[in-house]
Amino acid sequence: MLEESEDREYGAGQPGVSDEGSTENRIDHASTGSRVAGVLNAAEEAAETIRAEARRHADEMLRQAKVDAEARVEELSREAERVRAEADDYARDIRVAVDSYGTQARREAEDEARKLLADAEERARATREAAQEMASQIEEEARRRHESLVREARSLEERRQRVLDGLRDLAAQLQDALVEPTSRHVDESLADALDVERRR
């Protein structure tokens, strides 16, 4: 019984005895390598897609922020011009009305008109400055968001690189593990196995 077991184990290590099984193993190993390559390719494509989407999203946000800021500045500028026009109209009405009151009344009315104009100019200036400040804040927020997206894309790229490195190491380890042992190693392993069987 022991001799039959030894014969079977010895015959399993001889060339040509399990060529079909060996060929199937090699086919499986090649398939494993293809699957690992497929995983690597898929990881690279996914990372590239994420990076492109992050860039596109950041560019769109920045563009929209600039459009919104310009629209807001234009709107506030129109409002300032409207206020100024109303003040001018009001001042003209006052000047027409006070002409009939004589020199003193005219001077007082002109002083009032100048004051109104100065106030309107001040309000227009304050409104314009507020609009510009708001536009600056919008652009700054868009810039910070863009930088955040760039950092996130860089982090994803680093993570992708780590995954690729890990997969390459795994592929190398699989390749090393799947390399067919030399006949000398087979003989030594067989001799060791037989020696263990004899000691039993």
PDB file of C-alpha atoms in Angstrom:
ATOM      1  CA  MET A   1       0.000   0.000   0.000  1.00  0.00           C
ATOM      2  CA  LEU A   2       2.829   2.365   0.854  1.00  0.00           C
ATOM      3  CA  GLU A   3       4.671   1.405  -2.344  1.00  0.00           C
ATOM      4  CA  GLU A   4       1.577   2.180  -4.458  1.00  0.00           C
ATOM      5  CA  SER A   5       1.267   5.598  -2.800  1.00  0.00           C
ATOM      6  CA  GLU A   6       4.951   6.289  -3.396  1.00  0.00           C
ATOM      7  CA  ASP A   7       4.620   5.200  -7.025  1.00  0.00           C
ATOM      8  CA  ARG A   8       1.667   7.513  -7.548  1.00  0.00           C
ATOM      9  CA  GLU A   9       3.467  10.479  -5.965  1.00  0.00           C
ATOM     10  CA  TYR A  10       6.656   9.772  -7.906  1.00  0.00           C
ATOM     11  CA  GLY A  11       4.726   9.380 -11.162  1.00  0.00           C
ATOM     12  CA  ALA A  12       2.937  12.715 -10.518  1.00  0.00           C
ATOM     13  CA  GLY A  13       6.311  14.513 -10.586  1.00  0.00           C
ATOM     14  CA  GLN A  14       7.567  12.862 -13.842  1.00  0.00           C
ATOM     15  CA  PRO A  15       7.519  14.866 -17.083  1.00  0.00           C
ATOM     16  CA  GLY A  16       4.647  14.025 -19.366  1.00  0.00           C
ATOM     17  CA  VAL A  17       2.539  12.389 -16.654  1.00  0.00           C
ATOM     18  CA  SER A  18       0.277  15.457 -16.052  1.00  0.00           C
ATOM     19  CA  ASP A  19       0.930  17.542 -19.138  1.00  0.00           C
ATOM     20  CA  GLU A  20      -2.776  18.164 -19.633  1.00  0.00           C
ATOM     21  CA  GLY A  21      -3.226  19.420 -16.040  1.00  0.00           C
ATOM     22  CA  SER A  22      -0.088  21.541 -16.377  1.00  0.00           C
ATOM     23  CA  THR A  23      -1.379  23.074 -19.598  1.00  0.00           C
ATOM     24  CA  GLU A  24      -4.695  23.881 -17.953  1.00  0.00           C
ATOM     25  CA  ASN A  25      -2.857  25.519 -15.052  1.00  0.00           C
ATOM     26  CA  ARG A  26      -0.843  27.628 -17.466  1.00  0.00           C
ATOM     27  CA  ILE A  27      -4.028  28.668 -19.233  1.00  0.00           C
ATOM     28  CA  ASP A  28      -5.559  29.599 -15.901  1.00  0.00           C
ATOM     29  CA  HIS A  29      -2.445  31.597 -15.016  1.00  0.00           C
ATOM     30  CA  ALA A  30      -2.602  33.469 -18.298  1.00  0.00           C
ATOM     31  CA  SER A  31      -6.283  34.163 -17.667  1.00  0.00           C
ATOM     32  CA  THR A  32      -5.424  35.447 -14.181  1.00  0.00           C
ATOM     33  CA  GLY A  33      -2.838  37.803 -15.672  1.00  0.00           C
ATOM     34  CA  SER A  34      -5.418  39.078 -18.177  1.00  0.00           C
ATOM     35  CA  ARG A  35      -7.899  39.682 -15.385  1.00  0.00           C
ATOM     36  CA  VAL A  36      -5.299  41.593 -13.367  1.00  0.00           C
ATOM     37  CA  ALA A  37      -4.470  43.682 -16.457  1.00  0.00           C
ATOM     38  CA  GLY A  38      -8.186  44.305 -16.955  1.00  0.00           C
ATOM     39  CA  VAL A  39      -8.508  45.473 -13.359  1.00  0.00           C
ATOM     40  CA  LEU A  40      -5.516  47.802 -13.821  1.00  0.00           C
ATOM     41  CA  ASN A  41      -6.969  49.232 -17.032  1.00  0.00           C
ATOM     42  CA  ALA A  42     -10.377  49.708 -15.436  1.00  0.00           C
ATOM     43  CA  ALA A  43      -8.798  51.471 -12.427  1.00  0.00           C
ATOM     44  CA  GLU A  44      -6.868  53.824 -14.708  1.00  0.00           C
ATOM     45  CA  GLU A  45      -9.936  54.589 -16.811  1.00  0.00           C
ATOM     46  CA  ALA A  46     -12.055  55.244 -13.712  1.00  0.00           C
ATOM     47  CA  ALA A  47      -9.421  57.577 -12.250  1.00  0.00           C
ATOM     48  CA  GLU A  48      -9.137  59.456 -15.550  1.00  0.00           C
ATOM     49  CA  THR A  49     -12.918  59.807 -15.740  1.00  0.00           C
ATOM     50  CA  ILE A  50     -13.090  61.128 -12.160  1.00  0.00           C
ATOM     51  CA  ARG A  51     -10.248  63.567 -12.801  1.00  0.00           C
ATOM     52  CA  ALA A  52     -11.833  64.853 -16.051  1.00  0.00           C
ATOM     53  CA  GLU A  53     -15.227  65.239 -14.366  1.00  0.00           C
ATOM     54  CA  ALA A  54     -13.660  67.151 -11.445  1.00  0.00           C
ATOM     55  CA  ARG A  55     -11.892  69.503 -13.857  1.00  0.00           C
ATOM     56  CA  ARG A  56     -15.050  70.023 -15.899  1.00  0.00           C
ATOM     57  CA  HIS A  57     -17.116  70.677 -12.782  1.00  0.00           C
ATOM     58  CA  ALA A  58     -14.556  73.160 -11.406  1.00  0.00           C
ATOM     59  CA  ASP A  59     -14.350  75.026 -14.739  1.00  0.00           C
ATOM     60  CA  GLU A  60     -18.144  75.185 -14.977  1.00  0.00           C
ATOM     61  CA  MET A  61     -18.440  76.502 -11.411  1.00  0.00           C
ATOM     62  CA  LEU A  62     -15.782  79.153 -12.051  1.00  0.00           C
ATOM     63  CA  ARG A  63     -17.454  80.208 -15.313  1.00  0.00           C
ATOM     64  CA  GLN A  64     -20.892  80.389 -13.683  1.00  0.00           C
ATOM     65  CA  ALA A  65     -19.507  82.388 -10.746  1.00  0.00           C
ATOM     66  CA  LYS A  66     -17.976  84.931 -13.131  1.00  0.00           C
ATOM     67  CA  VAL A  67     -21.232  85.196 -15.089  1.00  0.00           C
ATOM     68  CA  ASP A  68     -23.227  85.668 -11.849  1.00  0.00           C
ATOM     69  CA  ALA A  69     -20.763  88.260 -10.558  1.00  0.00           C
ATOM     70  CA  GLU A  70     -20.876  90.240 -13.797  1.00  0.00           C
ATOM     71  CA  ALA A  71     -24.674  90.120 -13.862  1.00  0.00           C
ATOM     72  CA  ARG A  72     -24.849  91.319 -10.250  1.00  0.00           C
ATOM     73  CA  VAL A  73     -22.398  94.168 -10.884  1.00  0.00           C
ATOM     74  CA  GLU A  74     -24.402  95.223 -13.940  1.00  0.00           C
ATOM     75  CA  GLU A  75     -27.663  95.099 -12.006  1.00  0.00           C
ATOM     76  CA  LEU A  76     -26.290  97.155  -9.121  1.00  0.00           C
ATOM     77  CA  SER A  77     -24.718  99.644 -11.548  1.00  0.00           C
ATOM     78  CA  ARG A  78     -28.097 100.109 -13.273  1.00  0.00           C
ATOM     79  CA  GLU A  79     -29.693 100.679  -9.871  1.00  0.00           C
ATOM     80  CA  ALA A  80     -27.067 103.289  -9.012  1.00  0.00           C
ATOM     81  CA  GLU A  81     -27.646 105.048 -12.336  1.00  0.00           C
ATOM     82  CA  ARG A  82     -31.392 104.991 -11.739  1.00  0.00           C
ATOM     83  CA  VAL A  83     -30.970 106.557  -8.296  1.00  0.00           C
ATOM     84  CA  ARG A  84     -28.672 109.177  -9.758  1.00  0.00           C
ATOM     85  CA  ALA A  85     -31.135 109.926 -12.577  1.00  0.00           C
ATOM     86  CA  GLU A  86     -33.958 110.298 -10.085  1.00  0.00           C
ATOM     87  CA  ALA A  87     -31.828 112.654  -8.010  1.00  0.00           C
ATOM     88  CA  ASP A  88     -30.990 114.709 -11.120  1.00  0.00           C
ATOM     89  CA  ASP A  89     -34.670 114.917 -12.039  1.00  0.00           C
ATOM     90  CA  TYR A  90     -35.532 115.930  -8.511  1.00  0.00           C
ATOM     91  CA  ALA A  91     -32.821 118.565  -8.480  1.00  0.00           C
ATOM     92  CA  ARG A  92     -34.005 119.982 -11.785  1.00  0.00           C
ATOM     93  CA  ASP A  93     -37.570 120.175 -10.474  1.00  0.00           C
ATOM     94  CA  ILE A  94     -36.380 122.014  -7.393  1.00  0.00           C
ATOM     95  CA  ARG A  95     -34.341 124.488  -9.468  1.00  0.00           C
ATOM     96  CA  VAL A  96     -37.376 125.246 -11.686  1.00  0.00           C
ATOM     97  CA  ALA A  97     -39.615 125.700  -8.644  1.00  0.00           C
ATOM     98  CA  VAL A  98     -37.296 128.045  -6.727  1.00  0.00           C
ATOM     99  CA  ASP A  99     -36.626 130.419  -9.634  1.00  0.00           C
ATOM    100  CA  SER A 100     -39.811 132.254  -8.680  1.00  0.00           C
ATOM    101  CA  TYR A 101     -38.729 132.810  -5.059  1.00  0.00           C
ATOM    102  CA  GLY A 102     -35.881 135.147  -5.717  1.00  0.00           C
ATOM    103  CA  THR A 103     -32.140 134.979  -5.256  1.00  0.00           C
ATOM    104  CA  GLN A 104     -32.065 133.789  -1.654  1.00  0.00           C
ATOM    105  CA  ALA A 105     -34.613 131.081  -2.204  1.00  0.00           C
ATOM    106  CA  ARG A 106     -32.762 130.014  -5.362  1.00  0.00           C
ATOM    107  CA  ARG A 107     -29.467 129.729  -3.472  1.00  0.00           C
ATOM    108  CA  GLU A 108     -31.044 127.633  -0.761  1.00  0.00           C
ATOM    109  CA  ALA A 109     -32.667 125.352  -3.300  1.00  0.00           C
ATOM    110  CA  GLU A 110     -29.392 124.967  -5.226  1.00  0.00           C
ATOM    111  CA  ASP A 111     -27.636 124.083  -1.991  1.00  0.00           C
ATOM    112  CA  GLU A 112     -30.262 121.446  -1.348  1.00  0.00           C
ATOM    113  CA  ALA A 113     -29.918 120.132  -4.905  1.00  0.00           C
ATOM    114  CA  ARG A 114     -26.125 119.915  -4.584  1.00  0.00           C
ATOM    115  CA  LYS A 115     -26.540 118.057  -1.334  1.00  0.00           C
ATOM    116  CA  LEU A 116     -28.963 115.638  -2.942  1.00  0.00           C
ATOM    117  CA  LEU A 117     -26.569 115.089  -5.836  1.00  0.00           C
ATOM    118  CA  ALA A 118     -23.691 114.505  -3.423  1.00  0.00           C
ATOM    119  CA  ASP A 119     -25.798 112.024  -1.482  1.00  0.00           C
ATOM    120  CA  ALA A 120     -26.809 110.264  -4.688  1.00  0.00           C
ATOM    121  CA  GLU A 121     -23.176 110.114  -5.809  1.00  0.00           C
ATOM    122  CA  GLU A 122     -22.209 108.698  -2.434  1.00  0.00           C
ATOM    123  CA  ARG A 123     -24.959 106.105  -2.566  1.00  0.00           C
ATOM    124  CA  ALA A 124     -24.025 105.199  -6.126  1.00  0.00           C
ATOM    125  CA  ARG A 125     -20.368 104.871  -5.138  1.00  0.00           C
ATOM    126  CA  ALA A 126     -21.251 102.766  -2.079  1.00  0.00           C
ATOM    127  CA  THR A 127     -23.523 100.559  -4.196  1.00  0.00           C
ATOM    128  CA  ARG A 128     -20.805 100.087  -6.833  1.00  0.00           C
ATOM    129  CA  GLU A 129     -18.224  99.248  -4.183  1.00  0.00           C
ATOM    130  CA  ALA A 130     -20.610  96.765  -2.567  1.00  0.00           C
ATOM    131  CA  ALA A 131     -21.203  95.145  -5.954  1.00  0.00           C
ATOM    132  CA  GLN A 132     -17.496  94.912  -6.616  1.00  0.00           C
ATOM    133  CA  GLU A 133     -16.902  93.473  -3.149  1.00  0.00           C
ATOM    134  CA  MET A 134     -19.643  90.913  -3.720  1.00  0.00           C
ATOM    135  CA  ALA A 135     -18.155  89.996  -7.091  1.00  0.00           C
ATOM    136  CA  SER A 136     -14.742  89.587  -5.464  1.00  0.00           C
ATOM    137  CA  GLN A 137     -16.222  87.329  -2.797  1.00  0.00           C
ATOM    138  CA  ILE A 138     -17.978  85.222  -5.435  1.00  0.00           C
ATOM    139  CA  GLU A 139     -14.763  84.871  -7.436  1.00  0.00           C
ATOM    140  CA  GLU A 140     -12.790  84.039  -4.282  1.00  0.00           C
ATOM    141  CA  GLU A 141     -15.323  81.383  -3.309  1.00  0.00           C
ATOM    142  CA  ALA A 142     -15.155  79.943  -6.818  1.00  0.00           C
ATOM    143  CA  ARG A 143     -11.347  79.954  -6.652  1.00  0.00           C
ATOM    144  CA  ARG A 144     -11.373  78.181  -3.279  1.00  0.00           C
ATOM    145  CA  ARG A 145     -13.838  75.615  -4.634  1.00  0.00           C
ATOM    146  CA  HIS A 146     -11.655  75.119  -7.695  1.00  0.00           C
ATOM    147  CA  GLU A 147      -8.565  74.589  -5.510  1.00  0.00           C
ATOM    148  CA  SER A 148     -10.530  72.147  -3.354  1.00  0.00           C
ATOM    149  CA  LEU A 149     -11.546  70.178  -6.446  1.00  0.00           C
ATOM    150  CA  VAL A 150      -7.960  70.208  -7.694  1.00  0.00           C
ATOM    151  CA  ARG A 151      -6.781  68.867  -4.304  1.00  0.00           C
ATOM    152  CA  GLU A 152      -9.492  66.221  -4.401  1.00  0.00           C
ATOM    153  CA  ALA A 153      -8.474  65.218  -7.926  1.00  0.00           C
ATOM    154  CA  ARG A 154      -4.830  65.033  -6.800  1.00  0.00           C
ATOM    155  CA  SER A 155      -5.852  62.885  -3.827  1.00  0.00           C
ATOM    156  CA  LEU A 156      -7.798  60.582  -6.122  1.00  0.00           C
ATOM    157  CA  GLU A 157      -4.798  60.388  -8.436  1.00  0.00           C
ATOM    158  CA  GLU A 158      -2.530  59.451  -5.521  1.00  0.00           C
ATOM    159  CA  ARG A 159      -5.049  56.839  -4.353  1.00  0.00           C
ATOM    160  CA  ARG A 160      -5.272  55.472  -7.891  1.00  0.00           C
ATOM    161  CA  GLN A 161      -1.475  55.279  -8.048  1.00  0.00           C
ATOM    162  CA  ARG A 162      -1.371  53.411  -4.735  1.00  0.00           C
ATOM    163  CA  VAL A 163      -4.010  50.971  -5.981  1.00  0.00           C
ATOM    164  CA  LEU A 164      -2.094  50.483  -9.226  1.00  0.00           C
ATOM    165  CA  ASP A 165       1.143  49.909  -7.320  1.00  0.00           C
ATOM    166  CA  GLY A 166      -0.613  47.403  -5.067  1.00  0.00           C
ATOM    167  CA  LEU A 167      -2.116  45.633  -8.063  1.00  0.00           C
ATOM    168  CA  ARG A 168       1.239  45.537  -9.802  1.00  0.00           C
ATOM    169  CA  ASP A 169       2.841  44.074  -6.674  1.00  0.00           C
ATOM    170  CA  LEU A 170       0.030  41.532  -6.491  1.00  0.00           C
ATOM    171  CA  ALA A 171       0.477  40.709 -10.171  1.00  0.00           C
ATOM    172  CA  ALA A 172       4.208  40.259  -9.619  1.00  0.00           C
ATOM    173  CA  GLN A 173       3.592  38.018  -6.615  1.00  0.00           C
ATOM    174  CA  LEU A 174       1.061  36.013  -8.605  1.00  0.00           C
ATOM    175  CA  GLN A 175       3.516  35.754 -11.469  1.00  0.00           C
ATOM    176  CA  ASP A 176       6.245  34.544  -9.114  1.00  0.00           C
ATOM    177  CA  ALA A 177       3.854  32.075  -7.479  1.00  0.00           C
ATOM    178  CA  LEU A 178       2.655  30.763 -10.811  1.00  0.00           C
ATOM    179  CA  VAL A 179       6.102  30.204 -12.356  1.00  0.00           C
ATOM    180  CA  GLU A 180       6.488  26.475 -13.082  1.00  0.00           C
ATOM    181  CA  PRO A 181       9.174  24.973 -10.766  1.00  0.00           C
ATOM    182  CA  THR A 182      12.290  23.502 -12.363  1.00  0.00           C
ATOM    183  CA  SER A 183      12.703  19.734 -12.581  1.00  0.00           C
ATOM    184  CA  ARG A 184      15.438  19.894  -9.946  1.00  0.00           C
ATOM    185  CA  HIS A 185      13.022  21.484  -7.472  1.00  0.00           C
ATOM    186  CA  VAL A 186      10.406  18.896  -8.368  1.00  0.00           C
ATOM    187  CA  ASP A 187      12.918  16.084  -7.715  1.00  0.00           C
ATOM    188  CA  GLU A 188      13.977  17.629  -4.406  1.00  0.00           C
ATOM    189  CA  SER A 189      10.342  18.153  -3.349  1.00  0.00           C
ATOM    190  CA  LEU A 190       9.535  14.606  -4.339  1.00  0.00           C
ATOM    191  CA  ALA A 191      12.539  13.246  -2.455  1.00  0.00           C
ATOM    192  CA  ASP A 192      11.537  15.240   0.625  1.00  0.00           C
ATOM    193  CA  ALA A 193       7.960  13.927   0.361  1.00  0.00           C
ATOM    194  CA  LEU A 194       9.167  10.361   0.008  1.00  0.00           C
ATOM    195  CA  ASP A 195      11.507  10.772   2.946  1.00  0.00           C
ATOM    196  CA  VAL A 196       8.586  12.038   5.062  1.00  0.00           C
ATOM    197  CA  GLU A 197       6.511   9.021   3.988  1.00  0.00           C
ATOM    198  CA  ARG A 198       9.316   6.648   4.922  1.00  0.00           C
ATOM    199  CA  ARG A 199       9.731   8.232   8.359  1.00  0.00           C
ATOM    200  CA  ARG A 200       6.047   7.618   8.991  1.00  0.00           C
TER     201      ARG A 200
END
